[in-house]
Amino acid sequence: MKLIDGKLLAANLRQEIAEKTAALKAEKGIVPTLAVILVGEDPASVSYVTAKERACIEAGMNSKEIRLPADVPEDELVSLVSSLNADEAVDGILVQLPLPKGIDAKRVVDAISPEKDVDGFTPENAGRMLIGEECFLPCTPHGVIKLIEFAGMNLSGKHVVVIGRSNIVGKPLAVLLSRKETNATVTLCHTGTKDIAAFTRIADVVVVATGRPGTLTGDMLKEGAVVIDVGVNRVADPTAAKGYRLKGDADFDSCARVASAITPVPGGVGPLTITMLLWNTLESASRKAT
Ligand code: NAP
């Protein structure tokens, strides 16, 4: 069984991004800039935003972090997004989700200009992806495809089962996998699927993104399948320094006994999500140069 090293792939890609960023700066005087809006103090969101900021700086990009209190009025947030849309120095805008209760996240995200929507969450980018037009690909699904390729698998003609149909992971991933250039056959499972194991047992690749630890177990896999675990769950563990540890949605031990390759949690999909965000930010800044 091979462990798919997301940290290694991310490091390779980030090196490439850093080199292209340096070239853009040297040749055109452009430094890609990502604006990140964090509302409230949700600990997971704070750590994601900190990691994104660090990654930007390491890649030679500018990070413009805007922290707002949880009770910020929704209209103020939308105005802030509008002003960032108009700011020529900003190439990408990211609103860290989830937003506190009472704020309409869809209204805020939809206010982001599609040209700066480096998360690929706006309806325009989602629609463009669906019909195969140029767009910013959503970071986690894009990273999942990079990881499967990194594991040495050519997806063309393969059967991929995706468990979970959220708008940010499962659904866009199913679309990306089934595009002609990727050419996989996709089954999308969710809570309405009667017998998920009947599908996963005939899959070459299983991607699990449910937010429920233990959704996928080894007995649900075909011998030699590839498993990509998108889940990030904080599970209480009094022996851990932080009082919790991170677990994926797959039961790692039983899946690792049957799979030919599997992503760990942490160190699998997570580093790729941030990497593809840098990728999109560089892409946005590069468009400005042409
Ligand atoms: P989400 O919005 O809560 O969606 C979960 C999806 O899984 C839903 O479609 C739900 O089905 C389905 N589901 C839930 N329990 C299921 C079960 N027992 N069997 C089959 N389907 C089930 O979650 P998300 O935003 O996609 O995130 C999923 C996980 O990935 C979370 O752990 C999240 O933290 C993690 N994540 C990680 C990254 C990363 O960078 N590593 C990025 C994004 C998300 P219904 O639609 O029927 O309710």
Coordinates of C-alpha atoms and ligand atoms in Angstrom, one line a residue:
M1 CA 0.0 0.0 0.0
K2 CA 1.3 3.4 -1.0
L3 CA 0.6 6.5 1.1
I4 CA -0.2 9.4 -1.2
D5 CA 1.9 12.2 0.1
G6 CA -0.1 15.4 -0.3
K7 CA 2.6 17.5 1.4
L8 CA 5.2 16.4 -1.1
L9 CA 3.0 17.1 -4.1
A10 CA 2.0 20.4 -2.6
A11 CA 5.6 21.3 -2.0
N12 CA 6.5 20.5 -5.7
L13 CA 3.6 22.6 -7.0
R14 CA 4.3 25.5 -4.6
Q15 CA 7.9 25.5 -5.9
E16 CA 6.6 25.9 -9.4
I17 CA 4.1 28.6 -8.3
A18 CA 6.9 30.5 -6.5
E19 CA 9.1 30.4 -9.6
K20 CA 6.3 31.7 -11.8
T21 CA 5.4 34.4 -9.2
A22 CA 9.0 35.6 -9.2
A23 CA 9.1 35.7 -13.0
L24 CA 5.8 37.7 -13.1
K25 CA 7.3 40.2 -10.6
A26 CA 10.6 40.4 -12.5
E27 CA 9.1 40.7 -16.0
K28 CA 5.9 42.7 -15.4
G29 CA 6.3 44.2 -11.9
I30 CA 3.1 42.3 -10.7
V31 CA 2.9 40.7 -7.3
P32 CA -0.1 38.4 -7.0
T33 CA -2.3 39.6 -4.1
L34 CA -4.9 37.5 -2.3
A35 CA -7.4 39.3 0.0
V36 CA -8.8 37.0 2.7
I37 CA -11.8 38.0 4.8
L38 CA -12.3 36.3 8.1
V39 CA -15.4 37.0 10.1
G40 CA -15.5 35.9 13.7
E41 CA -13.1 33.7 15.6
D42 CA -14.0 30.1 14.8
P43 CA -10.8 28.3 15.7
A44 CA -10.8 26.1 12.5
S45 CA -11.4 29.1 10.3
V46 CA -8.6 31.1 12.1
S47 CA -6.1 28.2 11.5
Y48 CA -7.2 27.9 7.8
V49 CA -6.8 31.6 7.2
T50 CA -3.4 31.6 9.0
A51 CA -2.2 28.7 6.8
K52 CA -3.4 30.5 3.6
E53 CA -1.6 33.7 4.6
R54 CA 1.6 31.8 5.3
A55 CA 1.4 29.9 2.0
C56 CA 0.9 33.2 0.1
I57 CA 4.0 34.8 1.7
E58 CA 6.1 31.7 1.1
A59 CA 5.1 31.7 -2.6
G60 CA 6.2 35.4 -2.9
M61 CA 2.6 36.7 -3.0
N62 CA 1.0 39.4 -1.0
S63 CA -1.6 38.5 1.5
K64 CA -4.2 41.1 2.6
E65 CA -6.0 39.7 5.6
I66 CA -9.2 41.4 6.8
R67 CA -10.5 40.3 10.2
L68 CA -14.0 41.4 11.2
P69 CA -16.1 40.8 14.3
A70 CA -18.8 38.1 14.1
D71 CA -21.5 40.8 14.4
V72 CA -20.4 42.7 11.3
P73 CA -23.5 43.8 9.4
E74 CA -24.0 41.8 6.2
D75 CA -24.3 45.0 4.1
E76 CA -20.9 46.1 5.3
L77 CA -19.4 42.8 4.3
V78 CA -20.9 43.1 0.8
S79 CA -19.6 46.6 0.5
L80 CA -16.1 45.4 1.5
V81 CA -16.2 42.7 -1.2
S82 CA -17.3 45.4 -3.7
S83 CA -14.4 47.6 -2.8
L84 CA -12.0 44.7 -3.2
N85 CA -13.5 44.0 -6.5
A86 CA -12.6 47.5 -7.6
D87 CA -9.1 47.4 -6.1
E88 CA -6.7 46.8 -9.0
A89 CA -4.0 45.7 -6.6
V90 CA -6.1 42.7 -5.5
D91 CA -6.1 39.6 -7.7
G92 CA -8.1 37.2 -5.6
I93 CA -10.8 37.5 -3.0
L94 CA -11.6 34.7 -0.5
V95 CA -14.3 34.8 2.1
Q96 CA -13.5 32.2 4.8
L97 CA -16.6 29.9 5.3
P98 CA -18.6 29.2 7.3
L99 CA -19.8 32.7 8.1
P100 CA -21.5 33.3 11.5
K101 CA -25.2 32.7 11.8
G102 CA -27.3 35.5 10.5
I103 CA -25.1 36.4 7.6
D104 CA -26.2 35.2 4.2
A105 CA -23.0 33.5 2.9
K106 CA -24.4 33.1 -0.6
R107 CA -25.1 36.8 -0.9
V108 CA -21.6 37.6 0.2
V109 CA -19.8 35.0 -2.0
D110 CA -22.0 36.0 -5.0
A111 CA -20.8 39.6 -4.6
I112 CA -17.2 38.5 -5.5
S113 CA -16.3 39.4 -9.0
P114 CA -15.9 36.2 -11.0
E115 CA -12.5 37.5 -12.2
K116 CA -11.3 37.5 -8.6
D117 CA -13.2 34.4 -7.4
V118 CA -10.1 32.3 -6.8
D119 CA -12.1 29.8 -4.7
G120 CA -14.3 29.1 -7.8
F121 CA -17.5 29.4 -5.7
T122 CA -19.5 32.0 -7.6
P123 CA -22.4 30.8 -9.9
E124 CA -20.5 32.2 -12.9
N125 CA -17.4 30.1 -12.3
A126 CA -19.4 27.0 -11.3
G127 CA -21.4 27.4 -14.6
R128 CA -18.4 27.9 -16.7
M129 CA -16.8 24.8 -15.2
L130 CA -19.9 22.8 -15.9
I131 CA -19.9 23.7 -19.6
G132 CA -16.1 23.5 -19.9
E133 CA -15.2 27.2 -20.4
E134 CA -12.2 28.9 -18.9
C135 CA -12.7 29.5 -15.2
F136 CA -11.2 29.2 -11.8
L137 CA -11.5 25.6 -10.8
P138 CA -12.7 25.0 -7.2
C139 CA -9.5 24.3 -5.1
T140 CA -10.3 21.1 -3.3
P141 CA -11.8 19.1 -6.3
H142 CA -8.9 20.4 -8.4
G143 CA -6.4 19.2 -5.7
V144 CA -8.1 15.8 -5.5
I145 CA -7.5 15.2 -9.3
K146 CA -3.9 16.3 -8.9
L147 CA -3.5 13.8 -6.1
I148 CA -5.0 10.9 -8.0
E149 CA -2.7 11.7 -11.0
F150 CA 0.3 12.0 -8.6
A151 CA -0.6 8.5 -7.3
G152 CA 0.2 7.3 -10.8
M153 CA -3.3 6.7 -12.0
N154 CA -4.6 7.7 -15.4
L155 CA -8.3 8.4 -14.8
S156 CA -9.4 7.8 -18.3
G157 CA -11.9 4.9 -18.4
K158 CA -11.7 4.4 -14.6
H159 CA -14.8 4.2 -12.3
V160 CA -14.6 6.8 -9.6
V161 CA -17.2 6.8 -6.7
V162 CA -17.5 10.2 -5.0
I163 CA -19.3 10.1 -1.6
G164 CA -20.8 13.5 -0.7
R165 CA -22.5 16.0 -3.0
S166 CA -21.7 19.4 -1.5
N167 CA -21.3 22.4 -3.8
I168 CA -17.7 22.9 -2.8
V169 CA -16.4 19.3 -3.0
G170 CA -18.5 16.4 -4.2
K171 CA -20.6 18.0 -6.9
P172 CA -17.9 20.0 -8.7
L173 CA -15.5 17.0 -8.4
A174 CA -18.0 14.8 -10.1
V175 CA -18.2 17.4 -12.9
L176 CA -14.4 17.7 -13.2
L177 CA -13.8 13.9 -13.3
S178 CA -16.3 13.4 -16.0
R179 CA -14.9 16.1 -18.3
K180 CA -13.5 14.6 -21.6
E181 CA -9.9 15.5 -20.7
T182 CA -10.2 13.5 -17.5
N183 CA -12.6 10.9 -18.9
A184 CA -13.6 9.0 -15.7
T185 CA -16.9 7.3 -15.2
V186 CA -18.4 8.8 -12.1
T187 CA -21.0 7.6 -9.5
L188 CA -22.0 10.3 -7.0
C189 CA -23.3 8.9 -3.7
H190 CA -25.0 10.7 -0.8
T191 CA -27.4 10.1 2.0
G192 CA -30.1 9.1 -0.4
T193 CA -28.0 6.3 -1.9
K194 CA -29.5 3.0 -0.8
D195 CA -26.4 0.8 -0.8
I196 CA -23.1 2.8 -1.0
A197 CA -20.9 -0.3 -0.6
A198 CA -22.5 -1.8 -3.8
F199 CA -20.9 1.1 -5.7
T200 CA -17.6 1.5 -3.8
R201 CA -16.9 -2.3 -4.3
I202 CA -16.8 -1.9 -8.0
A203 CA -14.8 1.4 -8.0
D204 CA -11.2 1.9 -9.1
V205 CA -11.1 5.1 -7.0
V206 CA -13.2 6.2 -4.0
V207 CA -13.3 9.8 -2.9
V208 CA -15.0 10.4 0.4
A209 CA -16.2 13.9 1.4
T210 CA -19.0 13.6 4.0
G211 CA -17.7 15.1 7.2
R212 CA -18.5 11.8 8.9
P213 CA -15.6 9.7 10.2
G214 CA -15.9 6.1 9.3
T215 CA -18.1 6.6 6.2
L216 CA -15.8 4.4 4.2
T217 CA -14.4 1.1 5.6
G218 CA -12.1 -1.5 4.1
D219 CA -14.8 -4.0 3.5
M220 CA -16.5 -1.5 1.1
L221 CA -13.5 -1.5 -1.2
K222 CA -12.3 -3.5 -4.2
E223 CA -8.8 -4.9 -3.7
G224 CA -6.3 -2.4 -5.0
A225 CA -8.6 0.6 -5.1
V226 CA -7.3 4.2 -4.6
V227 CA -8.8 6.1 -1.7
I228 CA -8.8 9.9 -1.4
D229 CA -10.0 11.1 2.0
V230 CA -11.2 14.7 1.9
G231 CA -12.7 14.7 5.4
V232 CA -11.2 16.8 8.2
N233 CA -12.9 16.0 11.5
R234 CA -11.8 17.1 15.0
V235 CA -12.2 14.1 17.2
A236 CA -11.8 14.6 21.0
D237 CA -8.6 13.0 22.3
P238 CA -7.5 13.8 25.8
T239 CA -4.0 12.4 25.1
A240 CA -3.4 14.9 22.3
A241 CA -1.8 18.3 23.2
K242 CA -4.7 20.2 21.7
G243 CA -7.3 17.9 23.2
Y244 CA -8.3 16.6 19.8
R245 CA -6.9 15.0 16.7
L246 CA -7.8 15.2 13.1
K247 CA -9.5 12.2 11.4
G248 CA -10.7 11.8 7.9
D249 CA -14.0 10.3 6.7
A250 CA -12.4 7.0 5.8
D251 CA -11.4 4.4 8.5
F252 CA -7.7 4.6 7.6
D253 CA -6.5 1.2 9.1
S254 CA -9.2 -1.0 7.4
C255 CA -9.0 0.9 4.1
A256 CA -5.2 0.8 4.0
R257 CA -5.3 -3.0 4.2
V258 CA -7.3 -3.2 1.0
A259 CA -6.3 -0.1 -1.0
S260 CA -3.3 0.2 -3.3
A261 CA -2.9 3.8 -2.3
I262 CA -4.6 6.2 0.2
T263 CA -4.3 9.8 1.4
P264 CA -3.5 10.4 5.1
V265 CA -5.4 12.9 7.2
P266 CA -3.7 15.3 7.8
G267 CA -1.2 15.6 5.0
G268 CA -3.3 14.4 2.1
V269 CA -5.9 16.7 0.5
G270 CA -5.5 19.6 2.8
P271 CA -2.2 20.9 1.5
L272 CA -3.5 20.7 -2.0
T273 CA -6.5 22.9 -1.3
I274 CA -4.3 25.8 -0.3
T275 CA -1.9 25.1 -3.2
M276 CA -4.7 25.3 -5.8
L277 CA -5.8 28.5 -4.2
L278 CA -2.3 29.9 -4.9
W279 CA -2.5 28.5 -8.4
N280 CA -5.7 30.4 -9.1
T281 CA -4.3 33.6 -7.5
L282 CA -1.3 33.4 -9.8
E283 CA -3.5 32.7 -12.8
S284 CA -5.6 35.8 -12.0
A285 CA -2.6 38.0 -11.6
S286 CA -1.1 36.6 -14.9
R287 CA -4.3 37.4 -16.8
K288 CA -3.8 41.1 -15.7
A289 CA -0.4 41.0 -17.4
T290 CA -1.7 39.9 -20.8
Ligands
NAP1 P1 -21.0 19.1 3.6 O1 -21.3 20.3 2.9 O2 -21.5 18.8 5.0 O3 -21.5 17.9 2.6 C1 -21.4 16.6 3.0 C2 -22.0 15.7 2.0 O4 -21.8 14.3 2.4 C3 -23.5 15.9 1.7 O5 -23.8 15.8 0.4 C4 -24.2 14.7 2.5 O6 -25.3 14.2 1.8 C5 -23.1 13.6 2.3 N1 -23.1 12.7 3.5 C6 -23.1 13.0 4.8 N2 -23.1 11.8 5.5 C7 -23.1 10.8 4.6 C8 -23.2 9.4 4.7 N3 -23.2 8.8 5.9 N4 -23.3 8.7 3.6 C9 -23.3 9.3 2.4 N5 -23.2 10.6 2.2 C10 -23.2 11.4 3.3 O7 -19.4 18.8 3.6 P2 -18.2 19.3 2.7 O8 -18.1 20.8 2.8 O9 -18.4 18.7 1.3 O10 -17.0 18.7 3.4 C11 -16.9 17.3 3.6 C12 -15.7 17.0 4.4 O11 -14.5 17.4 3.7 C13 -15.6 17.7 5.8 O12 -15.0 16.8 6.7 C14 -14.8 18.9 5.5 O13 -14.2 19.4 6.7 C15 -13.8 18.4 4.6 N6 -13.2 19.3 3.7 C16 -11.9 19.3 3.6 C17 -11.2 20.1 2.7 C18 -9.7 20.1 2.6 O14 -9.1 21.0 2.1 N7 -9.1 19.0 3.0 C19 -11.9 21.1 2.0 C20 -13.3 21.1 2.1 C21 -13.9 20.2 2.9 P3 -26.7 15.0 1.6 O15 -26.4 16.0 0.5 O16 -27.6 13.9 1.3 O17 -26.9 15.6 3.0

